[in-house]
Tab-separated table of C-alpha atoms in Angstrom:
chain	number	residue	atom	x	y	z
O	1	MET	CA	39.982	3.955	37.843
O	2	LYS	CA	36.980	0.979	36.906
O	3	SER	CA	33.469	2.421	38.250
O	4	ALA	CA	33.789	-1.878	40.387
O	5	CYS	CA	37.350	-0.792	41.213
O	6	SER	CA	39.401	-3.191	39.773
O	7	TYR	CA	42.535	-1.716	40.058
O	8	ASP	CA	43.975	-0.978	42.793
O	9	TYR	CA	40.718	-1.203	45.931
O	10	VAL	CA	40.695	-2.063	49.349
O	11	LEU	CA	38.584	-5.081	50.438
O	12	ILE	CA	36.852	-4.686	53.440
O	13	GLN	CA	34.878	-8.491	54.516
O	14	ASN	CA	32.671	-8.708	57.088
O	15	ASP	CA	32.177	-12.652	56.590
O	16	GLU	CA	31.779	-14.767	54.079
O	17	GLU	CA	28.641	-13.594	52.601
O	18	MET	CA	29.109	-9.099	52.747
O	19	GLU	CA	31.904	-7.300	51.184
O	20	GLU	CA	32.394	-4.085	50.109
O	21	ARG	CA	35.429	-2.727	47.333
O	22	TYR	CA	36.485	1.149	47.881
O	23	CYS	CA	38.984	3.235	46.246
O	24	GLY	CA	39.253	6.525	45.060
O	25	HIS	CA	38.857	9.465	47.146
O	26	TYR	CA	36.856	9.468	50.543
O	27	ASN	CA	37.350	12.403	53.570
O	28	SER	CA	35.966	9.461	55.641
O	29	LEU	CA	34.962	6.168	55.872
O	30	VAL	CA	33.207	4.560	58.426
O	31	TYR	CA	32.242	1.403	58.654
O	32	THR	CA	29.975	-1.399	61.114
O	33	SER	CA	31.026	-5.607	60.979
O	34	THR	CA	27.296	-6.593	61.607
O	35	THR	CA	29.959	-9.778	63.692
O	36	ASN	CA	33.009	-9.799	65.683
O	37	ARG	CA	35.231	-10.928	62.867
O	38	ILE	CA	36.175	-8.184	60.006
O	39	LYS	CA	38.975	-8.716	57.402
O	40	VAL	CA	40.597	-5.974	55.077
O	41	LEU	CA	42.317	-6.837	52.063
O	42	PHE	CA	44.273	-4.272	50.533
O	43	VAL	CA	45.129	-4.383	46.590
O	44	SER	CA	47.416	-2.553	43.741
O	45	ASP	CA	48.634	-3.364	40.040
O	46	ASN	CA	51.589	-2.546	38.485
O	47	ALA	CA	49.655	0.596	37.634
O	48	ILE	CA	49.538	4.250	38.288
O	49	GLU	CA	50.585	4.953	42.514
O	50	LYS	CA	48.504	7.127	44.992
O	51	SER	CA	49.020	8.493	48.505
O	52	GLY	CA	47.201	5.118	50.251
O	53	PHE	CA	45.321	5.250	53.043
O	54	MET	CA	45.015	5.606	57.107
O	55	ALA	CA	42.344	3.829	59.231
O	56	TYR	CA	41.869	3.093	63.159
O	57	PHE	CA	39.517	0.187	64.156
O	58	ILE	CA	37.873	0.107	67.484
O	59	THR	CA	35.711	-3.170	69.454
O	60	ASP	CA	31.998	-1.273	70.319
O	61	LEU	CA	29.164	-3.719	72.593
O	62	ASP	CA	25.993	-3.391	71.053
O	63	GLU	CA	24.133	-2.074	74.152
O	64	CYS	CA	20.888	-2.605	72.660
O	65	ARG	CA	20.907	-6.348	72.803
O	66	ASN	CA	20.270	-6.069	76.316
O	67	ASN	CA	17.065	-4.564	77.243
O	68	ASN	CA	16.874	-2.436	74.292
O	69	ALA	CA	19.657	-0.470	76.252
O	70	GLY	CA	16.428	0.660	78.254
O	71	CYS	CA	14.656	2.546	75.310
O	72	GLN	CA	11.218	2.308	75.520
O	73	GLN	CA	10.969	1.532	71.355
O	74	ARG	CA	13.800	1.959	69.452
O	75	CYS	CA	16.700	1.789	70.300
O	76	THR	CA	20.341	2.262	67.411
O	77	ASN	CA	23.206	1.278	68.418
O	78	THR	CA	26.264	4.002	67.656
O	79	ILE	CA	30.226	3.101	68.033
O	80	GLY	CA	30.831	3.555	71.071
O	81	SER	CA	27.749	4.249	72.244
O	82	TYR	CA	23.864	4.027	71.233
O	83	GLN	CA	20.570	6.567	71.109
O	84	CYS	CA	17.251	5.765	71.274
O	85	GLU	CA	14.506	6.757	69.313
O	86	CYS	CA	10.765	7.124	68.453
O	87	GLU	CA	7.789	5.801	66.104
O	88	ASN	CA	6.138	8.077	63.553
O	89	GLY	CA	4.103	10.895	66.202
O	90	TYR	CA	6.263	10.536	68.939
O	91	VAL	CA	9.629	12.238	69.872
O	92	LEU	CA	12.065	11.412	72.752
O	93	ALA	CA	11.416	12.525	76.032
O	94	ASP	CA	13.552	14.706	78.163
O	95	ASP	CA	15.310	11.575	79.966
O	96	GLU	CA	16.201	10.522	76.046
O	97	HIS	CA	14.295	7.227	76.839
O	98	ASN	CA	11.461	7.055	77.190
O	99	CYS	CA	8.684	8.786	73.493
O	100	LYS	CA	6.182	11.068	73.907
O	101	GLU	CA	3.430	12.348	71.143
O	102	GLY	CA	5.310	14.912	69.366
O	103	GLY	CA	3.457	17.409	66.401
O	104	CYS	CA	2.569	15.885	63.305
O	105	ASN	CA	4.147	17.782	60.735
O	106	LEU	CA	6.964	15.205	59.603
O	107	GLN	CA	8.912	15.157	57.178
O	108	LEU	CA	9.133	11.020	56.005
O	109	TYR	CA	13.095	10.299	53.466
O	110	ASP	CA	12.644	6.517	54.062
O	111	PRO	CA	11.620	3.838	50.642
O	112	GLU	CA	9.462	2.610	52.839
O	113	GLY	CA	7.441	2.061	56.165
O	114	GLU	CA	4.699	2.454	58.589
O	115	ILE	CA	2.644	5.362	59.521
O	116	THR	CA	-0.275	5.971	62.329
O	117	SER	CA	-2.469	8.272	62.562
O	118	PRO	CA	-1.491	10.396	66.296
O	119	ASN	CA	-2.300	8.619	69.585
O	120	TYR	CA	-3.047	5.273	67.694
O	121	PRO	CA	-4.536	2.740	68.105
O	122	LEU	CA	-6.539	5.112	70.597
O	123	ASN	CA	-8.829	7.725	68.988
O	124	TYR	CA	-7.355	10.854	67.263
O	125	PRO	CA	-7.162	14.227	69.365
O	126	LYS	CA	-10.042	16.606	68.317
O	127	GLY	CA	-8.855	20.359	66.668
O	128	LYS	CA	-5.878	18.872	65.401
O	129	ASN	CA	-3.907	19.195	61.745
O	130	CYS	CA	-0.892	17.680	60.470
O	131	ASN	CA	1.672	17.105	57.858
O	132	TRP	CA	3.215	13.655	56.424
O	133	HIS	CA	6.118	14.931	53.318
O	134	PHE	CA	6.859	11.530	51.802
O	135	VAL	CA	10.168	11.493	49.743
O	136	THR	CA	12.084	8.030	48.104
O	137	THR	CA	14.720	8.110	45.631
O	138	PRO	CA	15.273	9.720	42.625
O	139	GLY	CA	13.714	7.610	39.950
O	140	HIS	CA	11.395	5.787	42.044
O	141	ARG	CA	6.951	6.152	42.771
O	142	LEU	CA	5.309	5.730	46.317
O	143	SER	CA	3.318	3.805	46.471
O	144	PHE	CA	0.687	3.742	49.366
O	145	SER	CA	-2.211	1.632	51.053
O	146	PHE	CA	-4.375	1.489	54.143
O	147	GLU	CA	-4.520	-1.511	56.289
O	148	GLU	CA	-7.380	0.284	59.250
O	149	PHE	CA	-9.544	3.520	58.154
O	150	MET	CA	-11.955	4.931	61.079
O	151	PHE	CA	-12.896	8.763	60.897
O	152	GLU	CA	-15.960	10.975	61.395
O	153	GLU	CA	-18.596	10.281	58.624
O	154	HIS	CA	-19.681	13.124	56.346
O	155	ASN	CA	-21.515	12.442	52.671
O	156	THR	CA	-18.498	15.640	51.557
O	157	CYS	CA	-15.559	14.946	53.775
O	158	LYS	CA	-16.193	18.318	56.154
O	159	TYR	CA	-15.043	17.697	59.467
O	160	ASP	CA	-12.751	15.156	60.294
O	161	HIS	CA	-10.575	14.124	56.834
O	162	ILE	CA	-7.393	12.715	55.564
O	163	GLU	CA	-5.717	14.075	51.887
O	164	ILE	CA	-3.597	12.939	49.764
O	165	PHE	CA	-1.070	15.353	47.369
O	166	ASP	CA	0.422	14.231	43.685
O	167	GLY	CA	3.621	15.890	45.036
O	168	GLY	CA	5.824	17.508	47.337
O	169	SER	CA	3.371	20.073	49.056
O	170	ASN	CA	-0.910	20.403	48.881
O	171	ASP	CA	-0.271	22.651	46.096
O	172	ALA	CA	-0.297	19.471	43.761
O	173	ILE	CA	-2.920	17.410	42.078
O	174	SER	CA	-4.969	16.142	45.461
O	175	LEU	CA	-5.619	12.252	44.802
O	176	GLY	CA	-8.483	12.274	47.486
O	177	ILE	CA	-9.756	13.084	50.416
O	178	PHE	CA	-11.538	10.064	52.608
O	179	CYS	CA	-13.259	9.596	55.833
O	180	GLY	CA	-15.515	7.175	57.378
O	181	SER	CA	-15.590	4.524	57.703
O	182	ASP	CA	-14.277	2.302	54.094
O	183	VAL	CA	-10.634	2.067	53.475
O	184	PRO	CA	-9.246	4.295	50.996
O	185	PRO	CA	-8.038	2.614	47.612
O	186	ASN	CA	-4.471	2.505	46.290
O	187	LEU	CA	-2.875	5.245	46.030
O	188	GLN	CA	0.526	6.027	43.578
O	189	SER	CA	2.835	8.829	42.796
O	190	SER	CA	3.768	10.291	39.563
O	191	SER	CA	7.408	11.220	41.272
O	192	ASN	CA	9.505	10.261	44.273
O	193	GLN	CA	6.411	12.459	46.450
O	194	LEU	CA	3.706	12.174	48.630
O	195	PHE	CA	2.089	14.621	50.488
O	196	MET	CA	-1.352	13.750	52.708
O	197	THR	CA	-3.069	16.309	54.945
O	198	MET	CA	-5.031	14.815	58.153
O	199	HIS	CA	-7.705	17.658	59.722
O	200	THR	CA	-9.742	16.862	62.674
O	201	ASP	CA	-12.391	19.661	64.167
O	202	ALA	CA	-13.637	20.428	67.522
O	203	SER	CA	-16.536	17.727	68.168
O	204	VAL	CA	-16.091	13.900	66.892
O	205	ASP	CA	-12.833	11.843	67.216
O	206	ARG	CA	-12.023	8.188	66.201
O	207	ARG	CA	-9.354	5.646	66.245
O	208	GLY	CA	-7.410	7.017	62.640
O	209	PHE	CA	-5.726	5.193	60.378
O	210	LYS	CA	-2.806	2.844	60.024
O	211	ALA	CA	-1.090	3.200	56.312
O	212	PHE	CA	2.812	1.661	54.958
O	213	TYR	CA	3.808	3.086	51.845
O	214	SER	CA	7.209	1.771	49.770
O	215	SER	CA	8.597	2.803	46.883
O	216	ILE	CA	8.337	1.403	42.611
O	217	CYS	CA	10.882	1.964	40.920
O	218	GLY	CA	10.291	3.552	37.228
O	219	GLY	CA	7.950	5.958	36.401
O	220	ASN	CA	7.230	9.101	34.010
O	221	LEU	CA	10.469	11.795	33.932
O	222	LYS	CA	10.590	15.457	33.287
O	223	ALA	CA	14.193	16.388	32.142
O	224	GLU	CA	15.088	20.112	32.960
O	225	GLN	CA	18.174	22.061	31.886
O	226	THR	CA	19.432	21.026	35.214
O	227	VAL	CA	20.449	18.025	35.752
O	228	GLY	CA	18.096	14.987	36.887
O	229	PHE	CA	18.794	11.078	39.121
O	230	ILE	CA	18.134	8.141	38.433
O	231	TYR	CA	18.530	5.655	40.927
O	232	SER	CA	18.560	1.379	39.761
O	233	HIS	CA	16.932	0.723	43.408
O	234	ALA	CA	15.279	3.016	46.712
O	235	ARG	CA	18.349	1.332	49.113
O	236	TYR	CA	20.707	1.950	46.059
O	237	SER	CA	23.272	3.602	49.757
O	238	ASP	CA	22.560	0.120	51.495
O	239	GLY	CA	23.133	-2.760	49.567
O	240	LYS	CA	22.674	-4.675	46.239
O	241	TYR	CA	19.525	-3.776	43.861
O	242	GLU	CA	16.916	-6.810	44.087
O	243	LYS	CA	16.400	-10.006	42.197
O	244	LYS	CA	13.924	-10.326	39.376
O	245	MET	CA	13.156	-6.201	38.797
O	246	ARG	CA	11.859	-4.592	35.957
O	247	CYS	CA	11.796	-0.882	35.456
O	248	GLU	CA	10.793	1.037	32.791
O	249	TRP	CA	11.786	5.773	33.758
O	250	ARG	CA	10.545	7.209	30.441
O	251	ILE	CA	12.347	10.455	30.056
O	252	LEU	CA	10.596	13.465	28.324
O	253	ALA	CA	12.634	16.886	27.547
O	254	GLU	CA	10.767	20.066	26.299
O	255	PRO	CA	10.176	20.798	22.894
O	256	ASN	CA	12.726	21.056	20.177
O	257	HIS	CA	15.245	19.403	22.607
O	258	GLY	CA	16.857	15.395	23.152
O	259	VAL	CA	17.160	13.779	26.485
O	260	ASN	CA	20.940	13.275	27.411
O	261	ILE	CA	21.841	10.431	29.909
O	262	ARG	CA	25.214	9.584	31.366
O	263	PHE	CA	26.001	6.781	34.138
O	264	ALA	CA	27.900	7.943	37.354
O	265	GLN	CA	28.373	4.158	38.897
O	266	PHE	CA	27.418	1.388	36.896
O	267	ASP	CA	27.698	-1.851	38.100
O	268	LEU	CA	24.824	-5.200	36.897
O	269	GLU	CA	25.907	-8.460	37.106
O	270	ARG	CA	28.221	-10.006	34.340
O	271	GLU	CA	28.132	-11.464	31.514
O	272	ALA	CA	29.353	-11.985	27.207
O	273	ASN	CA	25.907	-11.278	26.373
O	274	CYS	CA	24.218	-9.101	29.160
O	275	GLU	CA	21.309	-12.263	29.133
O	276	PHE	CA	21.031	-11.796	32.426
O	277	ASP	CA	20.500	-8.139	34.206
O	278	TYR	CA	21.011	-5.357	32.494
O	279	VAL	CA	20.153	-1.974	31.455
O	280	GLU	CA	18.792	-0.820	27.976
O	281	ILE	CA	18.176	2.664	26.295
O	282	TYR	CA	16.120	3.303	23.265
O	283	ASP	CA	15.849	6.150	21.307
O	284	GLY	CA	11.892	7.091	21.588
O	285	ASP	CA	9.622	5.902	24.392
O	286	GLU	CA	8.114	2.670	23.612
O	287	ILE	CA	10.165	-1.048	24.086
O	288	LEU	CA	10.434	-1.675	20.165
O	289	GLU	CA	14.003	-3.826	18.813
O	290	GLU	CA	14.161	-0.443	15.858
O	291	HIS	CA	14.094	2.205	18.549
O	292	ARG	CA	17.221	-0.139	21.407
O	293	VAL	CA	20.435	2.061	21.135
O	294	ALA	CA	21.862	-0.838	23.473
O	295	ARG	CA	22.389	-3.233	26.238
O	296	TYR	CA	24.819	-3.067	28.796
O	297	CYS	CA	25.479	-5.201	32.141
O	298	GLY	CA	29.014	-5.296	33.974
O	299	ASP	CA	30.727	-2.831	35.685
O	300	LYS	CA	32.549	-0.695	32.337
O	301	LEU	CA	30.186	3.106	32.344
O	302	PRO	CA	28.558	2.725	29.149
O	303	PRO	CA	28.949	6.115	27.096
O	304	SER	CA	26.786	8.862	27.566
O	305	PHE	CA	23.533	8.878	24.691
O	306	THR	CA	21.031	11.938	23.171
O	307	SER	CA	17.968	10.720	22.266
O	308	THR	CA	17.152	12.343	18.865
O	309	GLY	CA	13.979	13.704	19.958
O	310	ARG	CA	12.027	14.386	22.903
O	311	ASN	CA	12.125	10.844	24.797
O	312	LEU	CA	14.215	8.321	25.533
O	313	LEU	CA	13.653	5.166	27.862
O	314	LEU	CA	16.099	3.316	29.861
O	315	LEU	CA	15.162	-0.347	30.700
O	316	LEU	CA	16.457	-2.473	33.875
O	317	ILE	CA	16.101	-5.932	34.402
O	318	THR	CA	17.377	-8.426	37.051
O	319	ASP	CA	17.373	-11.931	36.752
O	320	GLU	CA	16.432	-14.434	39.970
O	321	SER	CA	19.910	-15.277	40.522
O	322	GLU	CA	22.767	-12.585	41.078
O	323	GLU	CA	22.967	-8.597	42.591
O	324	GLN	CA	25.287	-6.415	42.327
O	325	LYS	CA	25.589	-2.765	43.516
O	326	GLY	CA	23.547	-1.555	40.254
O	327	PHE	CA	23.553	2.218	38.680
O	328	ILE	CA	23.227	5.867	38.866
O	329	ALA	CA	22.734	8.248	35.418
O	330	GLU	CA	22.078	11.089	35.307
O	331	TYR	CA	19.972	12.918	32.353
O	332	GLN	CA	19.245	16.523	31.366
O	333	SER	CA	17.518	18.218	28.646
O	334	THR	CA	19.543	19.284	25.982
O	335	ILE	CA	19.514	19.683	22.275
O	336	PRO	CA	20.470	17.154	19.750
O	337	GLY	CA	23.774	17.260	18.363
O	338	THR	CA	25.072	19.217	21.316
O	339	ILE	CA	27.156	17.575	24.560
O	340	ALA	CA	25.186	18.359	27.847
O	341	PRO	CA	28.154	19.482	30.768
O	342	PHE	CA	26.676	18.105	33.062
O	343	THR	CA	28.326	21.039	35.423
O	344	SER	CA	26.342	20.238	39.039
O	345	THR	CA	27.691	17.927	41.511
O	346	THR	CA	26.321	14.114	41.221
O	347	ARG	CA	24.455	13.623	44.455
O	348	ARG	CA	24.933	10.635	45.628
O	349	PRO	CA	22.855	9.257	49.522
O	350	PRO	CA	24.447	9.184	53.021
O	351	ARG	CA	28.033	7.343	52.823
O	352	GLU	CA	28.183	6.752	48.809
O	353	PRO	CA	31.163	8.159	47.985
O	354	ILE	CA	32.533	9.135	45.427
O	355	ILE	CA	34.761	8.113	42.870
O	356	ASN	CA	37.487	9.541	40.640
O	357	ASN	CA	38.068	8.258	37.299
O	358	ASP	CA	42.179	7.679	36.212
């Protein structure tokens, strides 16, 4: 069965512009429309037959539209109910509607967002040690910038300060220690993780900080014996890729090994010569015509490829017109001339099913 579900499938249409197509095997699937209408279309061809599907539907009132359902900060509608949520640095109170100051050891998995120091815009508390661990989609990096920054002054930032690390813990390489009133420079991670610590002592307090983080496609990746993953865009599970993207992934294997890459899902704008949205594979770490292996678009899974040396480059280009679902690629280190097993189960974002190809 093709990755774009071209043979037997169920099409769910929310409005004229929003639709989702499903095929393969699902243990469960929940679809919520954004309007008061939904259309379900079932299509089958004259070849393979399967057992089909069973579905239930209910109507749901969005309680969040009425005075935020009484939630002090954020309200999320759920099927048959709603849920109050709090901004970073706060936790839900016992009444499940109001928010109170919470701990400051946070793990953040959204591809982009805003964070502030505890109590912001008021002064941060004294005697605090806080940690923020940022994790974005595999195959992407994190960009971090401060809008406001105000800490106790010291020439070596001995007292109140923040420190940012290029990785998933404070054992990673430090990108800098910052204090005072000078806004730190914009920072970027080399992988899909960043780690930030904040320390305040028992004396002076200041306003603290307000910062933003976002995801950047591309980067330098290391191929190992275990499978690594690349997603075409950071919000792969939520929608289509963006327009005017240019993403370069440079993958390096261990000495005397090559990089094997295969696509688990693939859906780019279809065009006979792949001139609009496309993926290119290069046998090396430079974008040179003599190193280009192939260019792919459409919805057919490209064949797997193993580089002749340690380096492989994957390039994604999208234009300003049509968008599609994108791709999931898997890569690992392998000995050139052999076939990588890819025995591990493909990891996908929440709500992203595994499509079984017959």
